[in-house]
Amino acid sequence: MEYFFYCRDRPGSMPLRWELNEAHWAFMDRYAEEMIARGPTLGPDGETATGSLHIVDLPDAAAAHGFAFDEPNYKAGVYEDVLIRRWKNTLGRTMWQYGTGTAGYRRFLVVAHAVPGRTAARDALEAEHHRHLDREHRERLIAYGPLLSQDGTDWMGTALLVELPDRDAAEAMMADEPYARGGLYRSVEIHDWRFGGRPAAE
């Protein structure tokens, strides 16, 4: 089962995050084969972390709980809150299979939170949703898929990792997205994001 985790940093926790880098990487090394995507979200300066994204294939809810709450940053108090959702890997690939990207473009994490109780309305628009993304943004999508309830039956929103020229392009992509036009989202977060992981040895 695929799980989406977004851990929002507590304000002022950047020094502690730096201190825990090696412990964090060592913990994540245990999940290297199961990792679909990972990386920090960033503030306006492009350097200060505001949160951490991980999408991981895990056996069950207990494993997802351990992944989220045994992680060194969480245990030390780096994070202010943790979002955990079931997820579906629509493109069926990892972020490392996306490629090198386009020079000058920026990467974004988009988390669109659904209005509760709109699963049936979402199902009616699902084909249009995929056509929109495939037609307009296929080459720019790193990963995307629905956010789901713990049992996988209720639609809770959408998460996308995308590479675009700028934030205006990300906002335009979401404004024209069929679920958004249908009023199915209660809020949409757009975060600057970059590929994460242990830096390669020089």
mmCIF file of C-alpha atoms in Angstrom:
data_model
loop_
_atom_site.group_PDB
_atom_site.id
_atom_site.type_symbol
_atom_site.label_atom_id
_atom_site.label_comp_id
_atom_site.label_asym_id
_atom_site.label_seq_id
_atom_site.Cartn_x
_atom_site.Cartn_y
_atom_site.Cartn_z
ATOM 1 C CA MET A 1 0.000 0.000 0.000
ATOM 2 C CA GLU A 2 1.268 3.425 -0.915
ATOM 3 C CA TYR A 3 1.266 6.142 1.722
ATOM 4 C CA PHE A 4 1.712 9.895 1.476
ATOM 5 C CA PHE A 5 3.349 11.749 4.373
ATOM 6 C CA TYR A 6 3.709 15.497 4.676
ATOM 7 C CA CYS A 7 5.395 16.717 7.870
ATOM 8 C CA ARG A 8 5.143 20.450 8.408
ATOM 9 C CA ASP A 9 8.146 21.981 10.213
ATOM 10 C CA ARG A 10 7.768 23.802 13.490
ATOM 11 C CA PRO A 11 8.855 27.454 13.088
ATOM 12 C CA GLY A 12 12.485 27.919 14.059
ATOM 13 C CA SER A 13 13.371 24.236 13.865
ATOM 14 C CA MET A 14 15.870 24.517 10.994
ATOM 15 C CA PRO A 15 19.004 24.288 13.241
ATOM 16 C CA LEU A 16 17.646 21.096 14.807
ATOM 17 C CA ARG A 17 16.842 19.696 11.369
ATOM 18 C CA TRP A 18 20.455 20.290 10.274
ATOM 19 C CA GLU A 19 21.731 18.630 13.435
ATOM 20 C CA LEU A 20 19.622 15.546 12.733
ATOM 21 C CA ASN A 21 20.421 15.193 9.016
ATOM 22 C CA GLU A 22 22.516 12.041 9.356
ATOM 23 C CA ALA A 23 20.049 10.372 11.722
ATOM 24 C CA HIS A 24 17.192 11.224 9.357
ATOM 25 C CA TRP A 25 19.026 9.850 6.321
ATOM 26 C CA ALA A 26 20.021 6.685 8.176
ATOM 27 C CA PHE A 27 16.383 6.095 9.141
ATOM 28 C CA MET A 28 15.231 6.626 5.545
ATOM 29 C CA ASP A 29 17.939 4.299 4.223
ATOM 30 C CA ARG A 30 15.884 1.466 5.708
ATOM 31 C CA TYR A 31 13.102 2.300 3.242
ATOM 32 C CA ALA A 32 15.204 2.858 0.130
ATOM 33 C CA GLU A 33 13.560 0.065 -1.868
ATOM 34 C CA GLU A 34 10.054 1.234 -0.956
ATOM 35 C CA MET A 35 10.549 4.959 -1.539
ATOM 36 C CA ILE A 36 8.529 6.554 -4.353
ATOM 37 C CA ALA A 37 9.340 10.215 -3.690
ATOM 38 C CA ARG A 38 10.923 12.333 -0.987
ATOM 39 C CA GLY A 39 12.256 15.791 -0.318
ATOM 40 C CA PRO A 40 11.887 19.032 1.598
ATOM 41 C CA THR A 41 9.472 21.841 0.910
ATOM 42 C CA LEU A 42 11.122 25.241 0.964
ATOM 43 C CA GLY A 43 10.458 28.808 2.021
ATOM 44 C CA PRO A 44 10.717 31.904 -0.197
ATOM 45 C CA ASP A 45 14.518 31.931 0.049
ATOM 46 C CA GLY A 46 14.681 28.508 -1.598
ATOM 47 C CA GLU A 47 16.869 27.182 1.211
ATOM 48 C CA THR A 48 14.942 27.134 4.497
ATOM 49 C CA ALA A 49 12.970 23.913 4.896
ATOM 50 C CA THR A 50 9.278 24.255 5.735
ATOM 51 C CA GLY A 51 8.411 20.563 5.736
ATOM 52 C CA SER A 52 9.199 17.074 4.470
ATOM 53 C CA LEU A 53 7.421 14.961 1.867
ATOM 54 C CA HIS A 54 7.716 11.185 1.682
ATOM 55 C CA ILE A 55 5.697 8.773 -0.464
ATOM 56 C CA VAL A 56 6.424 5.166 0.463
ATOM 57 C CA ASP A 57 5.083 1.699 -0.323
ATOM 58 C CA LEU A 58 4.414 0.047 3.047
ATOM 59 C CA PRO A 59 2.627 -3.145 4.096
ATOM 60 C CA ASP A 60 -0.033 -1.717 6.400
ATOM 61 C CA ALA A 61 -1.190 1.074 8.704
ATOM 62 C CA ALA A 62 1.054 -0.062 11.545
ATOM 63 C CA ALA A 63 4.111 0.259 9.297
ATOM 64 C CA ALA A 64 2.947 3.708 8.206
ATOM 65 C CA HIS A 65 2.586 4.763 11.855
ATOM 66 C CA GLY A 66 6.134 3.593 12.581
ATOM 67 C CA PHE A 67 7.500 5.370 9.531
ATOM 68 C CA ALA A 68 5.939 8.660 10.613
ATOM 69 C CA PHE A 69 6.440 8.634 14.353
ATOM 70 C CA ASP A 70 9.701 6.712 14.834
ATOM 71 C CA GLU A 71 11.521 9.085 12.483
ATOM 72 C CA PRO A 72 14.252 11.129 14.257
ATOM 73 C CA ASN A 73 12.974 14.550 13.165
ATOM 74 C CA TYR A 74 9.522 13.811 14.517
ATOM 75 C CA LYS A 75 10.814 12.399 17.793
ATOM 76 C CA ALA A 76 13.054 15.435 18.349
ATOM 77 C CA GLY A 77 10.274 17.960 17.692
ATOM 78 C CA VAL A 78 11.212 19.290 14.257
ATOM 79 C CA TYR A 79 7.662 18.860 12.980
ATOM 80 C CA GLU A 80 4.591 20.816 13.988
ATOM 81 C CA ASP A 81 2.115 18.370 12.455
ATOM 82 C CA VAL A 82 2.042 15.251 10.297
ATOM 83 C CA LEU A 83 -0.410 14.425 7.499
ATOM 84 C CA ILE A 84 -0.733 10.725 6.622
ATOM 85 C CA ARG A 85 -2.910 9.493 3.761
ATOM 86 C CA ARG A 86 -3.224 6.407 1.646
ATOM 87 C CA TRP A 87 -2.198 7.270 -1.908
ATOM 88 C CA LYS A 88 -2.346 5.776 -5.385
ATOM 89 C CA ASN A 89 0.645 6.039 -7.699
ATOM 90 C CA THR A 90 -1.170 6.989 -10.904
ATOM 91 C CA LEU A 91 1.992 7.145 -13.034
ATOM 92 C CA GLY A 92 3.434 3.964 -11.509
ATOM 93 C CA ARG A 93 6.974 5.288 -11.173
ATOM 94 C CA THR A 94 9.345 6.870 -8.672
ATOM 95 C CA MET A 95 10.641 10.416 -8.770
ATOM 96 C CA TRP A 96 14.057 9.082 -9.804
ATOM 97 C CA GLN A 97 12.503 7.749 -13.013
ATOM 98 C CA TYR A 98 11.284 11.208 -13.990
ATOM 99 C CA GLY A 99 14.621 12.330 -15.405
ATOM 100 C CA THR A 100 16.872 15.317 -14.969
ATOM 101 C CA GLY A 101 14.238 17.989 -15.576
ATOM 102 C CA THR A 102 14.315 21.292 -17.409
ATOM 103 C CA ALA A 103 16.841 24.029 -16.662
ATOM 104 C CA GLY A 104 15.264 27.068 -15.052
ATOM 105 C CA TYR A 105 12.060 25.272 -14.055
ATOM 106 C CA ARG A 106 10.999 24.845 -10.430
ATOM 107 C CA ARG A 107 9.533 21.847 -8.667
ATOM 108 C CA PHE A 108 6.388 21.998 -6.578
ATOM 109 C CA LEU A 109 4.436 19.836 -4.185
ATOM 110 C CA VAL A 110 0.710 20.469 -4.540
ATOM 111 C CA VAL A 111 -1.598 19.153 -1.812
ATOM 112 C CA ALA A 112 -5.277 19.710 -2.602
ATOM 113 C CA HIS A 113 -7.596 18.897 0.311
ATOM 114 C CA ALA A 114 -11.046 17.630 -0.615
ATOM 115 C CA VAL A 115 -14.361 18.894 0.670
ATOM 116 C CA PRO A 116 -15.582 16.034 2.905
ATOM 117 C CA GLY A 117 -18.128 13.696 1.395
ATOM 118 C CA ARG A 118 -17.359 14.397 -2.270
ATOM 119 C CA THR A 119 -16.098 10.935 -3.281
ATOM 120 C CA ALA A 120 -19.024 10.290 -5.664
ATOM 121 C CA ALA A 121 -18.608 13.707 -7.299
ATOM 122 C CA ARG A 122 -14.906 13.046 -7.676
ATOM 123 C CA ASP A 123 -15.597 9.656 -9.301
ATOM 124 C CA ALA A 124 -17.789 11.359 -11.891
ATOM 125 C CA LEU A 125 -14.957 13.737 -12.829
ATOM 126 C CA GLU A 126 -12.036 11.309 -12.567
ATOM 127 C CA ALA A 127 -11.678 10.613 -16.290
ATOM 128 C CA GLU A 128 -11.768 14.354 -17.054
ATOM 129 C CA HIS A 129 -9.179 14.972 -14.315
ATOM 130 C CA HIS A 130 -6.758 12.502 -15.909
ATOM 131 C CA ARG A 131 -7.373 13.845 -19.403
ATOM 132 C CA HIS A 132 -6.600 17.371 -18.230
ATOM 133 C CA LEU A 133 -3.308 16.380 -16.639
ATOM 134 C CA ASP A 134 -2.292 14.077 -19.497
ATOM 135 C CA ARG A 135 -3.187 16.604 -22.187
ATOM 136 C CA GLU A 136 -1.760 19.733 -20.627
ATOM 137 C CA HIS A 137 0.943 18.649 -18.199
ATOM 138 C CA ARG A 138 2.042 15.059 -18.877
ATOM 139 C CA GLU A 139 5.694 15.917 -19.498
ATOM 140 C CA ARG A 140 5.873 18.047 -16.353
ATOM 141 C CA LEU A 141 4.356 15.547 -13.901
ATOM 142 C CA ILE A 142 6.876 13.859 -11.622
ATOM 143 C CA ALA A 143 4.208 11.934 -9.688
ATOM 144 C CA TYR A 144 0.548 12.357 -8.834
ATOM 145 C CA GLY A 145 -2.412 10.535 -7.401
ATOM 146 C CA PRO A 146 -5.416 10.647 -5.098
ATOM 147 C CA LEU A 147 -5.180 11.008 -1.339
ATOM 148 C CA LEU A 148 -7.392 8.381 0.304
ATOM 149 C CA SER A 149 -8.792 7.452 3.691
ATOM 150 C CA GLN A 150 -7.143 4.763 5.779
ATOM 151 C CA ASP A 151 -9.341 2.024 4.290
ATOM 152 C CA GLY A 152 -8.795 3.357 0.771
ATOM 153 C CA THR A 153 -12.496 3.992 0.074
ATOM 154 C CA ASP A 154 -12.972 7.732 0.624
ATOM 155 C CA TRP A 155 -11.321 10.376 -1.532
ATOM 156 C CA MET A 156 -9.511 12.945 0.631
ATOM 157 C CA GLY A 157 -7.831 15.036 -2.058
ATOM 158 C CA THR A 158 -5.010 15.008 -4.582
ATOM 159 C CA ALA A 159 -1.226 15.240 -4.316
ATOM 160 C CA LEU A 160 1.006 16.199 -7.220
ATOM 161 C CA LEU A 161 4.727 16.636 -7.722
ATOM 162 C CA VAL A 162 5.273 18.774 -10.770
ATOM 163 C CA GLU A 163 7.978 20.750 -12.558
ATOM 164 C CA LEU A 164 6.850 24.079 -14.021
ATOM 165 C CA PRO A 165 8.336 27.450 -14.973
ATOM 166 C CA ASP A 166 7.093 29.245 -11.853
ATOM 167 C CA ARG A 167 4.427 29.421 -9.134
ATOM 168 C CA ASP A 168 2.007 31.244 -11.446
ATOM 169 C CA ALA A 169 2.063 28.209 -13.738
ATOM 170 C CA ALA A 170 1.358 25.903 -10.789
ATOM 171 C CA GLU A 171 -1.553 28.056 -9.680
ATOM 172 C CA ALA A 172 -2.946 28.124 -13.225
ATOM 173 C CA MET A 173 -2.649 24.345 -13.522
ATOM 174 C CA MET A 174 -4.709 23.865 -10.380
ATOM 175 C CA ALA A 175 -7.257 26.589 -11.178
ATOM 176 C CA ASP A 176 -8.121 24.798 -14.422
ATOM 177 C CA GLU A 177 -8.116 21.297 -12.896
ATOM 178 C CA PRO A 178 -11.579 19.656 -13.146
ATOM 179 C CA TYR A 179 -11.928 18.858 -9.440
ATOM 180 C CA ALA A 180 -11.072 22.467 -8.607
ATOM 181 C CA ARG A 181 -13.524 23.824 -11.191
ATOM 182 C CA GLY A 182 -16.138 21.496 -9.745
ATOM 183 C CA GLY A 183 -15.679 22.927 -6.258
ATOM 184 C CA LEU A 184 -14.360 19.671 -4.801
ATOM 185 C CA TYR A 185 -11.368 21.192 -2.988
ATOM 186 C CA ARG A 186 -11.673 23.095 0.266
ATOM 187 C CA SER A 187 -8.050 24.294 0.027
ATOM 188 C CA VAL A 188 -4.961 23.897 -2.141
ATOM 189 C CA GLU A 189 -1.374 24.173 -0.879
ATOM 190 C CA ILE A 190 1.461 24.842 -3.336
ATOM 191 C CA HIS A 191 4.946 24.370 -1.887
ATOM 192 C CA ASP A 192 8.332 24.873 -3.478
ATOM 193 C CA TRP A 193 9.933 21.435 -3.310
ATOM 194 C CA ARG A 194 13.118 19.690 -4.307
ATOM 195 C CA PHE A 195 14.303 16.117 -4.669
ATOM 196 C CA GLY A 196 15.570 14.860 -1.312
ATOM 197 C CA GLY A 197 17.838 12.117 -0.072
ATOM 198 C CA ARG A 198 21.365 11.615 1.111
ATOM 199 C CA PRO A 199 23.750 13.730 -1.008
ATOM 200 C CA ALA A 200 25.845 11.685 -3.396
ATOM 201 C CA ALA A 201 29.491 11.316 -2.439
ATOM 202 C CA GLU A 202 31.771 13.570 -4.456
#
